[in-house]
Coordinates of C-alpha atoms and ligand atoms in Angstrom, one line a residue:
M1 CA -48.8 -104.1 -46.7
A2 CA -51.5 -102.1 -48.3
A3 CA -51.3 -98.3 -47.6
S4 CA -54.3 -97.4 -45.5
Y5 CA -56.1 -94.1 -44.9
K6 CA -58.6 -93.1 -42.2
I7 CA -61.3 -91.0 -43.9
A8 CA -64.0 -89.2 -41.9
V9 CA -67.2 -89.0 -44.0
L10 CA -69.8 -86.3 -43.3
P11 CA -72.7 -87.0 -45.7
G12 CA -74.6 -84.1 -44.3
D13 CA -78.0 -82.9 -45.5
G14 CA -80.3 -83.3 -48.5
T15 CA -78.7 -85.0 -51.4
G16 CA -75.3 -85.0 -49.6
P17 CA -75.6 -88.7 -48.5
E18 CA -76.6 -89.8 -52.0
V19 CA -73.7 -88.2 -53.8
V20 CA -71.2 -89.2 -51.0
A21 CA -72.3 -92.8 -51.4
E22 CA -71.2 -92.7 -55.0
A23 CA -67.9 -91.1 -54.1
L24 CA -67.2 -93.9 -51.6
K25 CA -68.1 -96.5 -54.2
V26 CA -65.5 -95.0 -56.5
L27 CA -62.9 -94.8 -53.8
K28 CA -63.5 -98.4 -52.9
A29 CA -63.0 -99.4 -56.6
A30 CA -59.9 -97.3 -56.9
G31 CA -58.6 -98.6 -53.6
K32 CA -59.0 -102.2 -54.8
K33 CA -57.1 -101.5 -58.0
Y34 CA -54.2 -99.8 -56.3
D35 CA -54.1 -101.9 -53.1
V36 CA -55.0 -98.9 -50.9
K37 CA -57.3 -99.4 -48.0
F38 CA -59.7 -96.6 -47.1
N39 CA -61.3 -96.9 -43.7
F40 CA -64.4 -94.8 -43.7
T41 CA -66.0 -93.5 -40.5
E42 CA -69.4 -91.7 -40.9
F43 CA -70.5 -88.8 -38.8
N44 CA -74.2 -87.8 -38.9
W45 CA -73.7 -84.1 -38.3
G46 CA -76.1 -81.8 -40.1
G47 CA -79.7 -80.6 -40.1
E48 CA -81.4 -83.8 -39.1
N49 CA -79.1 -84.4 -36.2
Y50 CA -79.5 -80.8 -35.1
K51 CA -83.3 -81.0 -35.2
A52 CA -83.2 -84.2 -33.2
T53 CA -80.5 -83.3 -30.6
G54 CA -80.0 -79.5 -30.8
I55 CA -76.3 -80.2 -31.4
V56 CA -74.7 -78.7 -34.5
L57 CA -71.1 -79.8 -33.9
P58 CA -70.2 -81.9 -30.9
E59 CA -67.8 -80.2 -28.5
D60 CA -65.0 -82.6 -29.3
G61 CA -65.9 -82.6 -33.0
I62 CA -62.8 -80.8 -34.2
E63 CA -60.5 -82.9 -32.0
T64 CA -62.1 -86.0 -33.3
L65 CA -61.6 -85.1 -36.9
K66 CA -58.0 -84.2 -36.4
K67 CA -57.3 -87.9 -36.0
Y68 CA -58.3 -88.6 -39.6
D69 CA -56.2 -88.4 -42.7
S70 CA -58.9 -86.6 -44.6
I71 CA -62.5 -85.6 -44.6
L72 CA -65.2 -86.0 -47.3
L73 CA -68.2 -83.8 -46.9
G74 CA -71.5 -84.1 -48.7
A75 CA -73.5 -80.9 -48.2
I76 CA -74.7 -78.7 -45.3
G77 CA -78.0 -76.9 -45.4
H78 CA -81.5 -77.9 -44.3
P79 CA -84.8 -76.2 -45.3
D80 CA -86.2 -76.4 -41.8
V81 CA -83.2 -74.9 -40.1
K82 CA -82.7 -71.1 -40.0
P83 CA -80.0 -70.0 -42.4
G84 CA -76.7 -69.4 -40.7
I85 CA -77.0 -72.0 -37.9
L86 CA -75.6 -74.9 -39.9
E87 CA -73.5 -72.8 -42.2
K88 CA -71.7 -71.0 -39.3
G89 CA -72.1 -73.7 -36.7
L90 CA -70.9 -76.6 -38.8
L91 CA -69.3 -75.7 -42.1
L92 CA -67.5 -72.6 -41.1
A93 CA -66.7 -74.1 -37.6
L94 CA -65.0 -77.0 -39.4
R95 CA -63.1 -74.7 -41.8
F96 CA -61.9 -72.4 -38.9
G97 CA -61.4 -75.2 -36.4
L98 CA -59.2 -77.2 -38.7
D99 CA -57.6 -74.0 -40.1
H100 CA -58.6 -74.8 -43.7
Y101 CA -57.0 -71.6 -44.9
I102 CA -57.3 -72.5 -48.5
N103 CA -60.4 -73.1 -50.5
L104 CA -59.3 -74.7 -53.7
R105 CA -61.6 -74.7 -56.7
P106 CA -60.6 -76.0 -60.1
V107 CA -62.6 -74.7 -63.0
K108 CA -62.0 -77.1 -65.8
L109 CA -64.3 -77.8 -68.8
Y110 CA -64.2 -81.5 -69.6
P111 CA -64.7 -82.6 -73.2
G112 CA -68.4 -83.4 -73.9
V113 CA -69.6 -81.0 -71.2
A114 CA -71.7 -78.0 -72.4
T115 CA -70.6 -74.6 -71.2
P116 CA -73.0 -71.7 -71.4
I117 CA -70.2 -69.8 -73.1
R118 CA -70.6 -70.2 -76.8
D119 CA -67.3 -70.7 -78.7
K120 CA -65.3 -71.7 -75.7
G121 CA -64.0 -75.2 -75.2
P122 CA -61.9 -77.4 -72.9
E123 CA -58.7 -75.7 -74.1
D124 CA -60.0 -72.3 -73.0
I125 CA -61.6 -73.2 -69.6
D126 CA -59.0 -74.6 -67.3
F127 CA -58.0 -72.5 -64.3
V128 CA -57.9 -72.8 -60.5
V129 CA -59.2 -70.5 -57.9
V130 CA -57.3 -70.3 -54.6
R131 CA -59.7 -68.7 -52.2
E132 CA -58.7 -67.6 -48.7
N133 CA -61.0 -69.5 -46.4
T134 CA -60.6 -68.3 -42.8
E135 CA -60.6 -64.5 -42.9
G136 CA -62.3 -61.5 -44.6
L137 CA -66.0 -60.9 -43.9
Y138 CA -66.3 -64.6 -42.9
A139 CA -64.3 -64.0 -39.7
G140 CA -67.5 -62.8 -38.2
A141 CA -66.3 -59.5 -36.8
G142 CA -69.0 -56.9 -36.3
G143 CA -72.2 -56.3 -34.4
N144 CA -75.3 -54.3 -34.4
L145 CA -76.9 -51.5 -32.4
K146 CA -80.6 -50.8 -31.9
K147 CA -81.6 -53.9 -33.6
G148 CA -85.1 -53.9 -35.0
T149 CA -85.5 -50.2 -34.6
P150 CA -85.5 -47.6 -37.4
D151 CA -82.1 -46.5 -36.0
E152 CA -80.5 -49.9 -36.5
V153 CA -76.8 -50.0 -37.3
A154 CA -75.1 -53.1 -38.6
I155 CA -71.4 -53.4 -39.0
Q156 CA -69.6 -56.4 -40.6
T157 CA -65.9 -56.0 -40.8
S158 CA -63.5 -57.7 -43.2
I159 CA -60.5 -59.0 -41.3
N160 CA -57.3 -59.4 -43.3
T161 CA -54.0 -60.3 -41.5
R162 CA -50.6 -60.2 -43.0
K163 CA -50.1 -63.8 -41.8
G164 CA -53.4 -65.0 -43.3
V165 CA -52.9 -63.2 -46.6
E166 CA -49.3 -64.3 -46.9
R167 CA -49.9 -68.0 -46.3
C168 CA -52.7 -68.0 -48.9
V169 CA -50.6 -66.1 -51.4
R170 CA -47.7 -68.5 -50.9
Y171 CA -49.9 -71.5 -51.4
A172 CA -51.2 -70.0 -54.6
F173 CA -47.7 -69.4 -55.9
D174 CA -46.6 -72.9 -55.0
Y175 CA -49.7 -74.3 -56.6
C176 CA -49.1 -72.4 -59.8
R177 CA -45.5 -73.5 -60.0
K178 CA -46.5 -77.1 -59.4
R179 CA -49.3 -77.0 -61.9
D180 CA -46.8 -75.8 -64.5
K181 CA -49.2 -74.6 -67.1
R182 CA -49.0 -70.8 -67.9
K183 CA -47.1 -70.0 -64.7
T184 CA -49.4 -67.0 -64.2
L185 CA -51.0 -66.1 -60.9
T186 CA -53.7 -63.4 -60.9
L187 CA -54.6 -61.5 -57.8
V188 CA -58.3 -60.7 -57.7
A189 CA -59.2 -57.8 -55.4
K190 CA -60.7 -54.3 -55.5
T191 CA -57.7 -52.0 -55.0
N192 CA -59.5 -49.0 -56.4
V193 CA -62.0 -49.0 -53.5
L194 CA -60.8 -51.3 -50.7
T195 CA -57.6 -49.2 -50.1
Y196 CA -56.8 -51.0 -46.8
A197 CA -57.6 -54.7 -47.4
S198 CA -56.9 -55.0 -51.1
D199 CA -53.8 -52.9 -50.5
L200 CA -52.5 -55.4 -48.0
W201 CA -53.2 -58.2 -50.5
E202 CA -51.5 -56.4 -53.3
R203 CA -48.3 -55.5 -51.4
T204 CA -48.0 -59.1 -50.0
F205 CA -48.6 -60.6 -53.4
H206 CA -45.9 -58.6 -55.1
E207 CA -43.4 -58.8 -52.2
V208 CA -43.7 -62.5 -51.9
G209 CA -43.8 -63.1 -55.7
K210 CA -40.8 -60.9 -56.4
K211 CA -38.7 -62.5 -53.7
D212 CA -39.5 -66.1 -53.8
Y213 CA -41.4 -66.8 -57.1
P214 CA -39.6 -64.9 -59.9
D215 CA -40.6 -67.7 -62.3
I216 CA -44.3 -67.0 -61.8
K217 CA -45.9 -64.1 -63.8
R218 CA -48.0 -61.8 -61.6
E219 CA -51.2 -60.3 -62.9
Y220 CA -54.0 -58.3 -61.3
A221 CA -57.7 -58.0 -62.0
H222 CA -60.5 -56.2 -60.1
V223 CA -63.2 -58.6 -58.9
D224 CA -66.0 -57.1 -61.0
A225 CA -63.9 -57.2 -64.1
T226 CA -62.9 -60.8 -63.2
C227 CA -66.6 -61.8 -63.6
M228 CA -66.5 -60.3 -67.0
W229 CA -63.2 -61.9 -68.1
M230 CA -64.3 -65.3 -66.7
V231 CA -67.1 -65.3 -69.3
K232 CA -65.4 -63.4 -72.1
N233 CA -61.9 -64.7 -72.0
P234 CA -61.6 -67.5 -69.5
E235 CA -58.4 -68.7 -71.2
W236 CA -56.6 -65.7 -69.7
F237 CA -56.6 -67.4 -66.3
D238 CA -54.2 -70.0 -65.0
V239 CA -54.4 -69.6 -61.2
I240 CA -56.4 -66.9 -59.3
V241 CA -55.7 -66.0 -55.7
V242 CA -58.5 -64.1 -53.9
E243 CA -59.9 -63.2 -50.5
N244 CA -62.8 -65.1 -49.0
M245 CA -66.0 -63.3 -50.0
F246 CA -64.9 -62.4 -53.5
G247 CA -63.7 -66.0 -53.9
D248 CA -67.1 -67.3 -52.8
I249 CA -68.8 -65.3 -55.5
I250 CA -66.5 -65.9 -58.4
T251 CA -66.3 -69.6 -57.8
D252 CA -70.0 -70.0 -58.2
L253 CA -69.6 -68.3 -61.6
G254 CA -66.7 -70.6 -62.2
A255 CA -68.9 -73.6 -61.5
M256 CA -71.3 -72.5 -64.2
V257 CA -68.6 -71.9 -66.7
Q258 CA -67.3 -75.4 -66.2
G259 CA -70.8 -76.9 -66.8
G260 CA -72.7 -76.5 -63.5
M261 CA -72.9 -77.6 -59.9
G262 CA -73.1 -81.2 -61.0
I263 CA -69.4 -81.3 -61.8
A264 CA -67.9 -78.6 -59.5
A265 CA -65.8 -79.7 -56.6
G266 CA -63.6 -78.0 -54.0
G267 CA -61.2 -78.6 -51.2
N268 CA -60.9 -76.9 -47.8
I269 CA -57.3 -77.3 -47.3
N270 CA -54.8 -77.0 -44.5
P271 CA -51.6 -78.0 -46.1
Q272 CA -50.2 -78.9 -42.7
G273 CA -53.3 -80.5 -41.2
V274 CA -56.5 -82.4 -42.1
S275 CA -58.3 -81.2 -45.2
M276 CA -61.9 -81.5 -46.2
Y277 CA -63.3 -82.0 -49.7
E278 CA -66.8 -81.3 -50.9
P279 CA -69.0 -80.9 -54.0
I280 CA -69.8 -77.2 -53.9
G281 CA -73.4 -77.4 -55.0
G282 CA -75.2 -77.5 -51.6
S283 CA -77.8 -79.9 -50.3
A284 CA -80.4 -79.4 -53.1
P285 CA -83.3 -80.5 -50.8
K286 CA -85.9 -80.7 -53.6
Y287 CA -84.0 -83.6 -55.2
T288 CA -83.5 -85.5 -52.0
G289 CA -84.1 -89.2 -52.2
K290 CA -85.0 -89.2 -55.9
G291 CA -81.8 -90.6 -57.2
V292 CA -81.5 -87.9 -59.8
I293 CA -78.7 -85.8 -58.4
N294 CA -75.3 -85.8 -60.2
P295 CA -72.6 -87.4 -58.1
L296 CA -69.7 -86.3 -60.4
A297 CA -68.9 -83.3 -58.2
A298 CA -68.7 -85.5 -55.1
I299 CA -66.6 -88.0 -57.0
S300 CA -64.3 -85.2 -58.2
A301 CA -64.0 -84.0 -54.6
A302 CA -62.8 -87.5 -53.7
Q303 CA -60.4 -87.2 -56.6
M304 CA -59.0 -84.0 -55.2
M305 CA -58.7 -85.7 -51.8
V306 CA -56.7 -88.7 -53.1
L307 CA -54.4 -86.4 -55.0
D308 CA -53.6 -84.5 -51.8
L309 CA -53.0 -87.8 -50.0
G310 CA -50.3 -88.4 -52.6
L311 CA -52.2 -91.0 -54.6
E312 CA -51.4 -89.4 -57.9
K313 CA -52.1 -92.4 -60.2
M314 CA -55.4 -93.0 -58.5
A315 CA -56.4 -89.4 -58.8
H316 CA -55.5 -89.5 -62.5
D317 CA -57.6 -92.6 -63.0
I318 CA -60.6 -91.1 -61.3
E319 CA -60.4 -87.9 -63.4
Q320 CA -60.0 -89.8 -66.6
A321 CA -63.1 -91.9 -65.7
V322 CA -65.1 -88.7 -65.0
M323 CA -63.9 -87.2 -68.3
W324 CA -64.7 -90.5 -70.2
A325 CA -68.3 -90.4 -68.7
C326 CA -68.8 -86.8 -69.6
A327 CA -67.5 -87.3 -73.2
N328 CA -69.3 -90.6 -73.9
K329 CA -72.1 -91.3 -71.5
I330 CA -73.7 -88.5 -69.7
K331 CA -75.4 -86.1 -72.0
N332 CA -76.4 -83.4 -69.5
L333 CA -75.0 -82.8 -66.1
G334 CA -78.2 -81.4 -64.6
A335 CA -80.2 -83.2 -62.0
G336 CA -82.6 -85.6 -63.6
K337 CA -81.2 -85.0 -67.1
M338 CA -78.2 -87.3 -67.0
G339 CA -79.9 -90.3 -68.6
Y340 CA -78.7 -92.3 -65.6
S341 CA -79.6 -92.4 -62.0
T342 CA -77.2 -91.1 -59.3
S343 CA -76.0 -94.6 -58.5
E344 CA -75.7 -95.6 -62.1
V345 CA -73.3 -92.7 -62.6
G346 CA -71.3 -94.0 -59.6
D347 CA -71.3 -97.5 -61.2
L348 CA -70.1 -96.1 -64.5
I349 CA -67.1 -94.4 -62.9
A350 CA -66.3 -97.3 -60.6
G351 CA -66.6 -99.7 -63.5
K352 CA -64.3 -97.7 -65.7
I353 CA -61.7 -97.6 -63.0
D354 CA -62.0 -101.4 -62.4
G355 CA -61.9 -102.2 -66.1
Ligands
IPM401 C1 -69.3 -72.3 -50.2 C2 -70.6 -72.0 -49.6 C3 -70.4 -71.5 -48.2 C4 -69.5 -70.3 -48.2 C5 -71.7 -71.3 -47.4 C6 -72.6 -72.5 -47.3 C7 -71.3 -70.8 -45.9 O1 -71.3 -71.0 -50.3 O2 -68.6 -73.2 -49.8 O3 -68.9 -71.6 -51.2 O4 -70.1 -69.2 -48.4 O5 -68.3 -70.4 -48.1
MN402 MN1 -70.3 -70.4 -52.1

């Protein structure tokens, strides 16, 4: 009997539905080849639904999603909805509700893709960022006083727990070991200023590493210097582990280094639960409905998903097809510059997997 997986699909806002459609096309082609059945169930959560119903995430939303094997997300963000409502009410609510304590972001330059960094090639740009995804400034601790007055005070506190830090650090060590490349894990923090939070990260990192991962080399870089090294010497990085806010920032830089948002994918991962994969580029409202947005990031998100489902050959095939398209077909990853429409890119990848 064919293996089967229940996949919850959240196309979301803007160009999300367009790129997700192509990812589903690729998954169907790959499923056919490997005799794997994907049962997709769509949820219309996002800006449009919020405008129509006032509901961001239904009350039983998290419990509903827990019944699936995995989740594929398009994009969250709507120009007519005040910033923060969908981001916090939907995206962060899903990440927190499903305890996606890892945000995994590979930064890998495929042959044929132009990086803005002159003189660096695919052999130099291949690292993975493991971003803590449930704590730090994102935990939402804080408040304000005297709002709107000249005496206003705003406090936003970064929450870092030993448990939260340790499970993230352990995931990163395990990932680095499994990846088996340079066996080097770099902690990115700001130990020279954040002498409480970064200190907890640093102690946990070395304690855990020394005791349980003696085969993995430990390195440290300040977050500001990391921005410099990611551009100057990206080949220094193998796997990076980083707290939430710093991770948010450096992974956008990572996306540019690997060729842009058109190719950058990420996973919100709960290794013991239901994970959620997404192109990291956002909803790009100005391109909505034009058929010009690049679906390779969404397709790569689907590739990360099937890899975590244990479908290694299928994941390999999808990645090879994406690499083939980058090297031989798509000349520019930018929206409207691919030389193909969104659905033609999906056809290329699906066709390559079939053929
Ligand atoms: C990301 C995004 C989100 C984040 C936003 C949309 C809340 O930028 O996935 O990196 O900050 O985590
Ligand atoms: Mn971000």
